[in-house]
């Protein structure tokens, strides 16, 4: 307990401190209130984007007739898992799912659909797959689905590798949670 009264300066500092604490508390309460109000809207928005992404993906996969293999960029595996499961992909005639890796194109069907982020490294791997496929008796057909869009640098690399016309390029611009 204090015996001496506060000086005017000390009283002013104490009042400012109490005021700033009250303001901080008010801001915290306001942010909490706004967060609670927005949470439902954010969930609704994420559901809409997720649905749009899955519908676009299914539409692109269904535009390719027959059985097909899906080759995934490792960075998109979690995002794909969020918007579609394997049983949904099977309804689009996806037979097998592979991870994009260097080497020859995965075997299975004669149709390969790549779902990738359009990086130079991914495009180079795909170009190598296409070139390896050109040298065998039963050539494969290729589609590249770029997420979120195709890039000029990727197209240029495909052209430089001599495989530009061998793969049809598509894009999903509404992809959910593109890293």
XYZ file of N, CA and C in Angstrom:
537
model
N 0.840 -1.179 0.000
C 0.000 0.000 0.000
C 0.881 1.237 0.000
N 0.451 2.227 -0.680
C 1.234 3.432 -0.882
C 0.779 4.517 0.092
N 1.760 5.138 0.816
C 1.437 6.200 1.774
C 1.373 7.564 1.105
N 2.264 7.782 0.149
C 2.309 9.089 -0.508
C 1.334 9.110 -1.678
N 0.725 10.246 -1.928
C -0.153 10.343 -3.092
C 0.680 10.328 -4.376
N 0.043 9.925 -5.477
C 0.717 9.914 -6.774
C 0.991 11.344 -7.225
N 2.125 11.523 -7.873
C 2.374 12.824 -8.496
C 1.480 12.921 -9.722
N 1.361 14.102 -10.237
C 0.493 14.307 -11.399
C 0.997 13.486 -12.592
N 2.303 13.428 -12.748
C 2.901 12.667 -13.859
C 2.634 11.166 -13.696
N 2.778 10.662 -12.474
C 2.523 9.245 -12.220
C 1.052 8.900 -12.436
N 0.185 9.790 -12.010
C -1.249 9.568 -12.195
C -1.599 9.527 -13.677
N -0.977 10.430 -14.451
C -1.222 10.464 -15.893
C -0.731 9.176 -16.551
N 0.473 8.713 -16.170
C 1.005 7.469 -16.731
C 0.120 6.274 -16.386
N -0.357 6.243 -15.150
C -1.218 5.141 -14.721
C -2.529 5.145 -15.498
N -3.078 6.309 -15.720
C -4.325 6.423 -16.484
C -4.111 5.973 -17.928
N -2.978 6.373 -18.542
C -2.674 5.961 -19.917
C -2.504 4.443 -20.000
N -1.841 3.860 -18.990
C -1.648 2.419 -18.973
C -2.992 1.696 -18.892
N -3.847 2.153 -18.000
C -5.167 1.530 -17.860
C -5.973 1.673 -19.145
N -5.862 2.846 -19.767
C -6.582 3.071 -21.020
C -6.079 2.139 -22.122
N -4.737 2.013 -22.233
C -4.189 1.152 -23.284
C -4.571 -0.302 -23.036
N -4.611 -0.728 -21.774
C -5.037 -2.096 -21.463
C -6.487 -2.310 -21.854
N -7.327 -1.317 -21.596
C -8.741 -1.407 -21.956
C -8.900 -1.469 -23.466
N -8.118 -0.657 -24.181
C -8.184 -0.648 -25.647
C -7.732 -2.002 -26.193
N -6.635 -2.537 -25.648
C -6.156 -3.844 -26.112
C -7.201 -4.923 -25.874
N -7.835 -4.893 -24.703
C -8.878 -5.866 -24.399
C -10.049 -5.708 -25.368
N -10.443 -4.468 -25.636
C -11.549 -4.202 -26.564
C -11.214 -4.698 -27.962
N -9.971 -4.479 -28.389
C -9.555 -4.954 -29.707
C -9.608 -6.478 -29.765
N -9.161 -7.128 -28.708
C -9.190 -8.591 -28.663
C -10.620 -9.110 -28.745
N -11.515 -8.479 -27.997
C -12.919 -8.886 -28.019
C -13.509 -8.663 -29.405
N -13.189 -7.522 -30.029
C -13.701 -7.211 -31.365
C -13.193 -8.218 -32.394
N -11.901 -8.512 -32.359
C -11.331 -9.480 -33.304
C -11.977 -10.848 -33.107
N -12.151 -11.254 -31.870
C -12.792 -12.538 -31.584
C -14.221 -12.573 -32.127
N -14.951 -11.502 -31.919
C -16.326 -11.408 -32.413
C -16.360 -11.479 -33.942
N -15.480 -10.700 -34.596
C -15.447 -10.703 -36.062
C -15.040 -12.071 -36.600
N -14.081 -12.714 -35.939
C -13.645 -14.043 -36.373
C -14.803 -15.036 -36.314
N -15.553 -14.996 -35.204
C -16.703 -15.892 -35.074
C -17.736 -15.626 -36.157
N -17.967 -14.358 -36.472
C -18.949 -14.001 -37.499
C -18.491 -14.427 -38.890
N -17.180 -14.329 -39.146
C -16.651 -14.628 -40.475
C -16.391 -16.116 -40.683
N -16.260 -16.874 -39.616
C -15.904 -18.294 -39.746
C -16.885 -19.035 -40.642
N -18.167 -18.806 -40.468
C -19.161 -19.465 -41.307
C -19.032 -19.063 -42.759
N -18.751 -17.784 -43.002
C -18.605 -17.308 -44.381
C -17.342 -17.855 -45.021
N -16.274 -17.963 -44.236
C -15.030 -18.523 -44.761
C -15.230 -19.993 -45.111
N -15.911 -20.738 -44.250
C -16.186 -22.151 -44.540
C -17.031 -22.297 -45.793
N -18.020 -21.431 -45.962
C -18.862 -21.469 -47.153
C -18.039 -21.175 -48.397
N -17.172 -20.172 -48.320
C -16.328 -19.821 -49.458
C -15.388 -20.968 -49.812
N -14.773 -21.596 -48.816
C -13.865 -22.708 -49.110
C -14.621 -23.887 -49.715
N -15.852 -24.109 -49.280
C -16.672 -25.182 -49.852
C -16.992 -24.891 -51.312
N -17.307 -23.647 -51.612
C -17.624 -23.264 -52.995
C -16.402 -23.431 -53.886
N -15.242 -22.980 -53.420
C -14.015 -23.103 -54.219
C -13.646 -24.570 -54.400
N -13.790 -25.362 -53.341
C -13.502 -26.802 -53.421
C -14.406 -27.466 -54.453
N -15.681 -27.140 -54.426
C -16.630 -27.729 -55.365
C -16.318 -27.304 -56.800
N -15.996 -26.032 -56.994
C -15.661 -25.549 -58.338
C -14.410 -26.246 -58.865
N -13.422 -26.429 -58.004
C -12.190 -27.104 -58.413
C -12.452 -28.553 -58.800
N -13.228 -29.260 -57.986
C -13.490 -30.670 -58.294
C -14.330 -30.805 -59.561
N -15.316 -29.935 -59.744
C -16.131 -29.993 -60.963
C -15.290 -29.731 -62.206
N -14.369 -28.769 -62.122
C -13.503 -28.469 -63.270
C -12.584 -29.654 -63.563
N -12.009 -30.247 -62.515
C -11.136 -31.405 -62.708
C -11.902 -32.559 -63.333
N -13.082 -32.874 -62.800
C -13.880 -33.975 -63.347
C -14.289 -33.691 -64.787
N -14.603 -32.452 -65.086
C -14.970 -32.072 -66.452
C -13.805 -32.309 -67.413
N -12.610 -31.898 -67.006
C -11.438 -32.110 -67.863
C -11.132 -33.596 -68.023
N -11.205 -34.353 -66.935
C -10.935 -35.795 -67.027
C -11.978 -36.504 -67.882
N -13.235 -36.105 -67.759
C -14.291 -36.726 -68.571
C -14.213 -36.325 -70.038
N -13.538 -35.219 -70.343
C -13.385 -34.818 -71.746
C -12.393 -35.717 -72.481
N -11.638 -36.511 -71.737
C -10.688 -37.466 -72.316
C -11.357 -38.836 -72.281
N -11.717 -39.345 -73.450
C -12.451 -40.609 -73.530
C -11.607 -41.787 -73.068
N -12.268 -42.749 -72.460
C -11.641 -44.019 -72.130
C -10.818 -44.012 -70.854
N -10.157 -45.159 -70.646
C -9.335 -45.340 -69.457
C -8.058 -44.527 -69.571
N -7.612 -44.030 -68.427
C -6.427 -43.176 -68.420
C -5.660 -43.332 -67.116
N -4.372 -43.010 -67.169
C -3.539 -42.949 -65.970
C -3.390 -41.481 -65.581
N -3.380 -41.218 -64.289
C -3.208 -39.861 -63.783
C -1.843 -39.781 -63.117
N -1.017 -38.864 -63.594
C 0.322 -38.686 -63.042
C 0.343 -37.337 -62.334
N 0.667 -37.358 -61.041
C 0.550 -36.169 -60.197
C 1.886 -35.562 -59.821
N 1.918 -34.253 -59.838
C 3.008 -33.491 -59.248
C 2.930 -33.721 -57.738
N 4.057 -34.032 -57.111
C 4.030 -34.350 -55.675
C 3.504 -33.192 -54.836
N 3.642 -31.958 -55.321
C 3.151 -30.800 -54.570
C 1.630 -30.673 -54.617
N 0.971 -31.398 -55.499
C -0.483 -31.299 -55.620
C -1.223 -32.491 -55.024
N -0.504 -33.451 -54.503
C -1.148 -34.664 -53.990
C -2.109 -34.341 -52.850
N -1.667 -33.538 -51.889
C -2.540 -33.199 -50.747
C -3.744 -32.380 -51.195
N -3.526 -31.446 -52.114
C -4.642 -30.638 -52.614
C -5.652 -31.503 -53.353
N -5.169 -32.442 -54.160
C -6.076 -33.337 -54.873
C -6.853 -34.195 -53.882
N -6.177 -34.664 -52.864
C -6.837 -35.488 -51.855
C -7.957 -34.713 -51.166
N -7.803 -33.404 -51.060
C -8.826 -32.579 -50.412
C -10.076 -32.428 -51.280
N -9.900 -32.358 -52.612
C -11.066 -32.103 -53.475
C -11.655 -33.353 -54.109
N -10.906 -34.462 -54.146
C -11.428 -35.675 -54.800
C -10.761 -36.907 -54.205
N -11.528 -37.981 -54.095
C -10.935 -39.240 -53.643
C -10.832 -40.195 -54.834
N -10.183 -41.326 -54.612
C -9.924 -42.240 -55.720
C -11.206 -42.779 -56.343
N -12.216 -43.046 -55.533
C -13.464 -43.575 -56.102
C -14.130 -42.540 -57.014
N -14.007 -41.263 -56.678
C -14.541 -40.225 -57.566
C -13.736 -40.160 -58.859
N -12.424 -40.317 -58.749
C -11.582 -40.298 -59.946
C -11.864 -41.514 -60.825
N -12.190 -42.649 -60.219
C -12.516 -43.851 -61.004
C -13.762 -43.639 -61.853
N -14.697 -42.806 -61.384
C -15.888 -42.521 -62.196
C -15.519 -41.742 -63.453
N -14.339 -41.123 -63.449
C -13.833 -40.417 -64.641
C -12.902 -41.316 -65.446
N -12.935 -42.631 -65.172
C -12.146 -43.652 -65.870
C -10.646 -43.539 -65.610
N -10.265 -43.052 -64.431
C -8.855 -43.057 -64.037
C -8.547 -44.455 -63.515
N -7.623 -45.136 -64.170
C -7.265 -46.504 -63.794
C -6.251 -46.532 -62.659
N -5.174 -45.765 -62.823
C -4.111 -45.756 -61.822
C -3.632 -44.326 -61.619
N -3.066 -44.105 -60.435
C -2.489 -42.800 -60.115
C -1.013 -43.005 -59.806
N -0.177 -42.184 -60.444
C 1.264 -42.260 -60.249
C 1.786 -40.896 -59.809
N 2.953 -40.914 -59.171
C 3.635 -39.674 -58.826
C 4.579 -39.334 -59.974
N 4.646 -38.064 -60.345
C 5.522 -37.622 -61.429
C 6.977 -37.818 -61.024
N 7.678 -38.653 -61.801
C 9.082 -38.938 -61.531
C 9.838 -39.048 -62.843
N 11.146 -38.749 -62.817
C 11.951 -38.910 -64.035
C 11.970 -40.369 -64.482
N 12.264 -40.577 -65.741
C 12.285 -41.926 -66.308
C 11.258 -42.013 -67.410
N 10.824 -43.214 -67.702
C 9.810 -43.360 -68.748
C 8.423 -43.181 -68.144
N 7.467 -42.899 -69.013
C 6.087 -42.700 -68.561
C 5.573 -43.982 -67.924
N 4.816 -43.866 -66.853
C 4.279 -45.065 -66.200
C 3.418 -45.881 -67.152
N 3.502 -47.196 -67.030
C 2.698 -48.080 -67.863
C 1.315 -48.251 -67.289
N 0.452 -48.784 -68.065
C -0.928 -48.992 -67.635
C -1.807 -48.851 -68.853
N -2.288 -47.674 -69.079
C -3.102 -47.419 -70.264
C -2.260 -46.654 -71.278
N -2.837 -46.410 -72.440
C -2.096 -45.648 -73.450
C -2.412 -44.150 -73.376
N -3.117 -43.730 -72.316
C -3.438 -42.314 -72.127
C -2.877 -41.850 -70.789
N -2.036 -40.830 -70.840
C -1.423 -40.270 -69.634
C -1.909 -38.845 -69.441
N -2.464 -38.586 -68.274
C -2.918 -37.242 -67.930
C -2.044 -36.759 -66.780
N -1.340 -35.666 -67.018
C -0.471 -35.092 -66.000
C -1.199 -33.949 -65.307
N -1.182 -33.961 -63.992
C -1.742 -32.877 -63.193
C -0.558 -32.248 -62.468
N -0.145 -31.058 -62.944
C 1.113 -30.488 -62.460
C 1.013 -28.990 -62.202
N 1.963 -28.517 -61.397
C 2.261 -27.093 -61.365
C 3.247 -26.893 -62.511
N 3.059 -25.886 -63.355
C 3.880 -25.764 -64.562
C 5.285 -25.216 -64.292
N 6.130 -26.046 -63.699
C 7.514 -25.649 -63.473
C 8.378 -26.202 -64.607
N 9.553 -25.649 -64.744
C 10.485 -26.125 -65.775
C 10.853 -27.586 -65.505
N 11.097 -27.920 -64.243
C 11.472 -29.298 -63.893
C 10.360 -30.283 -64.262
N 9.118 -29.973 -63.906
C 8.002 -30.863 -64.242
C 7.829 -30.988 -65.748
N 7.925 -29.868 -66.441
C 7.756 -29.879 -67.895
C 8.853 -30.700 -68.563
N 10.069 -30.615 -68.060
C 11.184 -31.391 -68.619
C 10.943 -32.892 -68.428
N 10.450 -33.280 -67.262
C 10.154 -34.701 -67.010
C 9.083 -35.190 -67.986
N 8.054 -34.385 -68.195
C 6.983 -34.767 -69.124
C 7.521 -34.864 -70.544
N 8.360 -33.915 -70.936
C 8.958 -33.964 -72.279
C 9.775 -35.242 -72.451
N 10.510 -35.632 -71.423
C 11.281 -36.883 -71.482
C 10.354 -38.093 -71.603
N 9.231 -38.087 -70.867
C 8.254 -39.179 -70.975
C 7.719 -39.278 -72.402
N 7.392 -38.133 -72.983
C 6.833 -38.130 -74.342
C 7.870 -38.619 -75.341
N 9.102 -38.139 -75.224
C 10.162 -38.582 -76.137
C 10.415 -40.079 -76.006
N 10.390 -40.614 -74.790
C 10.579 -42.058 -74.590
C 9.423 -42.832 -75.205
N 8.227 -42.286 -75.133
C 7.048 -42.955 -75.687
C 7.069 -42.959 -77.210
N 7.652 -41.934 -77.816
C 7.699 -41.861 -79.286
C 8.537 -42.984 -79.879
N 9.471 -43.510 -79.096
C 10.369 -44.528 -79.636
C 9.830 -45.954 -79.514
N 8.696 -46.151 -78.855
C 8.143 -47.505 -78.738
C 7.050 -47.718 -79.781
N 6.665 -48.986 -79.966
C 5.709 -49.334 -81.018
C 4.306 -48.798 -80.757
N 3.839 -48.892 -79.524
C 2.483 -48.414 -79.232
C 2.575 -47.088 -78.472
N 2.576 -45.991 -79.205
C 2.754 -44.691 -78.554
C 1.568 -44.332 -77.660
N 1.865 -43.556 -76.673
C 0.839 -43.091 -75.738
C 0.340 -41.725 -76.184
N -0.806 -41.353 -75.636
C -1.342 -40.008 -75.848
C -1.233 -39.264 -74.526
N -0.993 -37.955 -74.605
C -0.687 -37.178 -73.409
C -1.558 -35.935 -73.298
N -1.938 -35.638 -72.052
C -2.646 -34.405 -71.708
C -1.939 -33.826 -70.491
N -1.811 -32.518 -70.465
C -1.199 -31.842 -69.322
C -2.226 -30.870 -68.752
N -2.594 -31.096 -67.489
C -3.489 -30.165 -66.796
C -2.610 -29.322 -65.875
N -2.487 -28.048 -66.224
C -1.656 -27.127 -65.457
C -2.472 -26.477 -64.344
N -1.883 -26.406 -63.165
C -2.545 -25.798 -62.016
C -1.669 -24.665 -61.511
N -2.069 -23.439 -61.479
C -3.388 -22.938 -61.837
C -3.507 -22.518 -63.305
N -2.394 -22.394 -64.023
C -2.482 -22.017 -65.435
C -1.208 -22.462 -66.149
N -1.293 -22.553 -67.478
C -0.095 -22.911 -68.231
C 0.782 -21.668 -68.381
N 2.075 -21.897 -68.460
C 3.027 -20.804 -68.567
C 3.739 -20.847 -69.907
N 4.092 -19.695 -70.392
C 4.796 -19.579 -71.661
C 6.126 -20.333 -71.611
N 6.825 -20.260 -70.473
C 8.118 -20.944 -70.341
C 7.963 -22.454 -70.507
N 6.879 -23.010 -69.987
C 6.638 -24.454 -70.127
C 6.354 -24.816 -71.578
N 5.540 -24.001 -72.235
C 5.242 -24.258 -73.649
C 6.508 -24.160 -74.493
N 7.340 -23.182 -74.186
C 8.593 -23.007 -74.915
C 9.503 -24.218 -74.733
N 9.569 -24.739 -73.514
C 10.393 -25.920 -73.257
C 9.871 -27.135 -74.024
N 8.560 -27.330 -74.039
C 7.986 -28.445 -74.809
C 8.332 -28.305 -76.289
N 8.271 -27.085 -76.784
C 8.610 -26.838 -78.190
C 10.086 -27.123 -78.446
N 10.947 -26.669 -77.542
C 12.386 -26.881 -77.698
C 12.743 -28.366 -77.640
N 11.996 -29.135 -76.850
C 12.236 -30.578 -76.732
C 11.619 -31.361 -77.891
N 10.879 -30.678 -78.758
C 10.293 -31.327 -79.927
C 9.030 -32.118 -79.649
N 8.309 -31.788 -78.573
C 7.113 -32.554 -78.215
C 5.879 -31.669 -78.051
N 5.943 -30.443 -78.522
C 4.862 -29.487 -78.273
C 3.504 -29.992 -78.752
N 3.411 -30.549 -79.922
C 2.132 -31.010 -80.453
C 1.668 -32.356 -79.921
N 2.499 -33.023 -79.151
C 2.167 -34.363 -78.668
C 1.300 -34.367 -77.411
N 1.191 -33.242 -76.739
C 0.399 -33.176 -75.503
C -0.562 -32.003 -75.578
N -1.814 -32.284 -75.263
C -2.803 -31.206 -75.207
C -2.710 -30.569 -73.827
N -2.613 -29.245 -73.798
C -2.490 -28.544 -72.518
C -3.823 -27.952 -72.089
N -4.129 -28.114 -70.814
C -5.347 -27.561 -70.216
C -4.942 -26.905 -68.901
N -5.893 -26.211 -68.269
C -5.577 -25.590 -66.985
C -6.796 -25.557 -66.076
N -6.518 -25.549 -64.783
C -7.559 -25.386 -63.765
C -7.204 -24.126 -62.992
N -7.937 -23.063 -63.246
C -7.623 -21.800 -62.575
C -8.295 -21.669 -61.223
N -9.283 -22.495 -60.935
C -9.991 -22.386 -59.660
C -9.491 -23.390 -58.632
N -8.293 -23.907 -58.822
C -7.781 -24.959 -57.960
C -7.740 -24.509 -56.510
N -8.183 -25.373 -55.622
C -8.256 -25.068 -54.197
C -6.905 -25.263 -53.525
N -6.477 -24.276 -52.792
C -5.261 -24.325 -51.979
C -4.012 -24.637 -52.784
N -3.787 -23.905 -53.845
C -2.556 -24.082 -54.596
C -1.429 -23.533 -53.749
N -0.416 -24.368 -53.448
C 0.662 -23.890 -52.593
C 1.554 -22.895 -53.299
